PDB file of C-alpha atoms in Angstrom:
ATOM      1  CA  UNK E   1      85.827 100.635  97.063  1.00  0.00           C
ATOM      2  CA  UNK E   2      87.664 101.676 100.309  1.00  0.00           C
ATOM      3  CA  UNK E   3      89.448  99.695 102.583  1.00  0.00           C
ATOM      4  CA  UNK E   4      87.472  97.509 105.318  1.00  0.00           C
ATOM      5  CA  UNK E   5      89.544  95.017 106.622  1.00  0.00           C
ATOM      6  CA  UNK E   6      93.126  94.537 108.357  1.00  0.00           C
ATOM      7  CA  UNK E   7      94.586  91.098 108.940  1.00  0.00           C
ATOM      8  CA  UNK E   8      96.938  91.114 112.219  1.00  0.00           C
ATOM      9  CA  UNK E   9      99.171  88.242 112.216  1.00  0.00           C
ATOM     10  CA  UNK E  10     101.734  86.942 115.502  1.00  0.00           C
ATOM     11  CA  UNK E  11     104.880  85.850 114.051  1.00  0.00           C
ATOM     12  CA  UNK E  12     106.406  85.619 117.734  1.00  0.00           C
ATOM     13  CA  UNK E  13     106.912  82.747 119.713  1.00  0.00           C
ATOM     14  CA  UNK E  14     104.613  84.220 122.818  1.00  0.00           C
ATOM     15  CA  UNK E  15     101.266  85.368 122.964  1.00  0.00           C
ATOM     16  CA  UNK E  16     100.092  88.502 121.935  1.00  0.00           C
ATOM     17  CA  UNK E  17      96.860  90.630 122.242  1.00  0.00           C
ATOM     18  CA  UNK E  18      95.041  92.511 119.981  1.00  0.00           C
ATOM     19  CA  UNK E  19      93.217  95.587 121.541  1.00  0.00           C
ATOM     20  CA  UNK E  20      90.649  97.560 119.720  1.00  0.00           C
ATOM     21  CA  UNK E  21      90.028 101.226 120.869  1.00  0.00           C
ATOM     22  CA  UNK E  22      88.017 103.149 122.061  1.00  0.00           C
ATOM     23  CA  UNK E  23      86.033  99.577 123.726  1.00  0.00           C
ATOM     24  CA  UNK E  24      89.108  98.494 125.610  1.00  0.00           C
ATOM     25  CA  UNK E  25      88.181  94.787 123.654  1.00  0.00           C
ATOM     26  CA  UNK E  26      90.895  92.448 123.718  1.00  0.00           C
ATOM     27  CA  UNK E  27      91.507  89.360 121.751  1.00  0.00           C
ATOM     28  CA  UNK E  28      94.728  86.991 122.432  1.00  0.00           C
ATOM     29  CA  UNK E  29      96.547  85.204 119.528  1.00  0.00           C
ATOM     30  CA  UNK E  30      99.043  82.472 119.917  1.00  0.00           C
ATOM     31  CA  UNK E  31     101.852  82.137 117.858  1.00  0.00           C
ATOM     32  CA  UNK E  32     101.184  81.930 113.930  1.00  0.00           C
ATOM     33  CA  UNK E  33      97.612  83.057 114.631  1.00  0.00           C
ATOM     34  CA  UNK E  34      96.184  85.308 112.364  1.00  0.00           C
ATOM     35  CA  UNK E  35      92.594  87.674 113.025  1.00  0.00           C
ATOM     36  CA  UNK E  36      90.931  89.729 110.738  1.00  0.00           C
ATOM     37  CA  UNK E  37      89.342  93.748 112.292  1.00  0.00           C
ATOM     38  CA  UNK E  38      86.819  94.166 109.749  1.00  0.00           C
ATOM     39  CA  UNK E  39      84.505  96.888 109.206  1.00  0.00           C
ATOM     40  CA  UNK E  40      80.522  96.185 109.378  1.00  0.00           C
ATOM     41  CA  UNK E  41      79.733  99.576 107.899  1.00  0.00           C
ATOM     42  CA  UNK E  42      78.721  99.386 104.063  1.00  0.00           C
ATOM     43  CA  UNK E  43      80.667 101.803 101.831  1.00  0.00           C
ATOM     44  CA  UNK E  44      83.088 103.081 104.788  1.00  0.00           C
ATOM     45  CA  UNK E  45      86.719 103.467 103.479  1.00  0.00           C
ATOM     46  CA  UNK E  46      88.266 103.220 107.126  1.00  0.00           C
ATOM     47  CA  UNK E  47      91.683 103.416 107.808  1.00  0.00           C
ATOM     48  CA  UNK E  48      93.420 101.558 110.915  1.00  0.00           C
ATOM     49  CA  UNK E  49      95.407 103.215 112.914  1.00  0.00           C
ATOM     50  CA  UNK E  50      98.016 100.733 114.795  1.00  0.00           C
ATOM     51  CA  UNK E  51     100.122 101.463 117.796  1.00  0.00           C
ATOM     52  CA  UNK E  52     102.620  98.305 118.835  1.00  0.00           C
ATOM     53  CA  UNK E  53     103.961  97.926 122.504  1.00  0.00           C
ATOM     54  CA  UNK E  54     105.249  95.020 124.037  1.00  0.00           C
ATOM     55  CA  UNK E  55     102.906  91.949 123.531  1.00  0.00           C
ATOM     56  CA  UNK E  56     100.110  94.170 121.988  1.00  0.00           C
ATOM     57  CA  UNK E  57      99.112  96.111 118.789  1.00  0.00           C
ATOM     58  CA  UNK E  58      96.080  98.700 119.673  1.00  0.00           C
ATOM     59  CA  UNK E  59      93.570  99.274 116.805  1.00  0.00           C
ATOM     60  CA  UNK E  60      91.852 102.416 116.208  1.00  0.00           C
ATOM     61  CA  UNK E  61      89.335 102.586 113.312  1.00  0.00           C
ATOM     62  CA  UNK E  62      88.448 106.001 111.630  1.00  0.00           C
ATOM     63  CA  UNK E  63      86.395 106.806 108.475  1.00  0.00           C
ATOM     64  CA  UNK E  64      88.354 107.972 106.062  1.00  0.00           C
ATOM     65  CA  UNK E  65      90.978 108.951 108.451  1.00  0.00           C
ATOM     66  CA  UNK E  66      89.334 111.060 110.252  1.00  0.00           C
ATOM     67  CA  UNK E  67      90.471 110.728 113.936  1.00  0.00           C
ATOM     68  CA  UNK E  68      86.784 112.365 114.649  1.00  0.00           C
ATOM     69  CA  UNK E  69      84.748 109.826 113.008  1.00  0.00           C
ATOM     70  CA  UNK E  70      85.194 106.283 114.876  1.00  0.00           C
ATOM     71  CA  UNK E  71      84.180 103.373 113.198  1.00  0.00           C
ATOM     72  CA  UNK E  72      82.278 101.523 115.880  1.00  0.00           C
ATOM     73  CA  UNK E  73      80.887  99.083 113.761  1.00  0.00           C
ATOM     74  CA  UNK E  74      83.037  96.127 113.515  1.00  0.00           C
ATOM     75  CA  UNK E  75      84.002  92.653 114.072  1.00  0.00           C
ATOM     76  CA  UNK E  76      86.817  90.804 114.714  1.00  0.00           C
ATOM     77  CA  UNK E  77      87.206  87.152 112.765  1.00  0.00           C
ATOM     78  CA  UNK E  78      89.561  84.506 112.782  1.00  0.00           C
ATOM     79  CA  UNK E  79      91.262  82.394 109.567  1.00  0.00           C
ATOM     80  CA  UNK E  80      88.029  80.469 109.311  1.00  0.00           C
ATOM     81  CA  UNK E  81      85.632  83.902 109.266  1.00  0.00           C
ATOM     82  CA  UNK E  82      84.163  82.945 112.412  1.00  0.00           C
ATOM     83  CA  UNK E  83      83.503  86.151 114.267  1.00  0.00           C
ATOM     84  CA  UNK E  84      85.111  86.429 118.221  1.00  0.00           C
ATOM     85  CA  UNK E  85      84.005  87.841 120.996  1.00  0.00           C
ATOM     86  CA  UNK E  86      86.278  90.365 123.117  1.00  0.00           C
ATOM     87  CA  UNK E  87      88.573  88.229 125.753  1.00  0.00           C
ATOM     88  CA  UNK E  88      88.991  85.421 122.871  1.00  0.00           C
ATOM     89  CA  UNK E  89      91.889  83.607 124.469  1.00  0.00           C
ATOM     90  CA  UNK E  90      92.263  86.061 127.312  1.00  0.00           C
ATOM     91  CA  UNK E  91      95.525  84.474 129.708  1.00  0.00           C
ATOM     92  CA  UNK E  92      94.202  83.556 133.256  1.00  0.00           C
ATOM     93  CA  UNK E  93      94.668  86.146 135.671  1.00  0.00           C
ATOM     94  CA  UNK E  94      95.778  88.819 132.978  1.00  0.00           C
ATOM     95  CA  UNK E  95      96.313  92.128 134.776  1.00  0.00           C
ATOM     96  CA  UNK E  96      95.031  95.767 133.216  1.00  0.00           C
ATOM     97  CA  UNK E  97      95.915  99.298 133.678  1.00  0.00           C
ATOM     98  CA  UNK E  98      93.938 102.238 132.329  1.00  0.00           C
ATOM     99  CA  UNK E  99      95.920 102.160 129.219  1.00  0.00           C
ATOM    100  CA  UNK E 100      95.044  98.072 128.620  1.00  0.00           C
ATOM    101  CA  UNK E 101      96.818  94.694 129.873  1.00  0.00           C
ATOM    102  CA  UNK E 102      99.866  94.964 131.436  1.00  0.00           C
ATOM    103  CA  UNK E 103     102.646  93.011 130.053  1.00  0.00           C
ATOM    104  CA  UNK E 104     104.853  91.435 132.021  1.00  0.00           C
TER     105      UNK E 104
END
């Protein structure tokens, strides 16, 4: 059985954005919070490509590591397993650019 999930933990002392591409979905974590990105596709070995920038972790999900096979059937869940919606805990007045959230 392949990989199908990846936990992301905010070990910092400020909010952290988990940004899922190519859908531009954002999930915000407070300090000490962990969210898990998981594939909902059966029998797929998912590779998680991550990019870290100031205040943000961007994740792409690929089938078998092939960047032409994007896994679009996924969920982001909290520590209790509750499925979250995009915009989870988004800070009020959050600004955006074409590349994602603007972190000052």
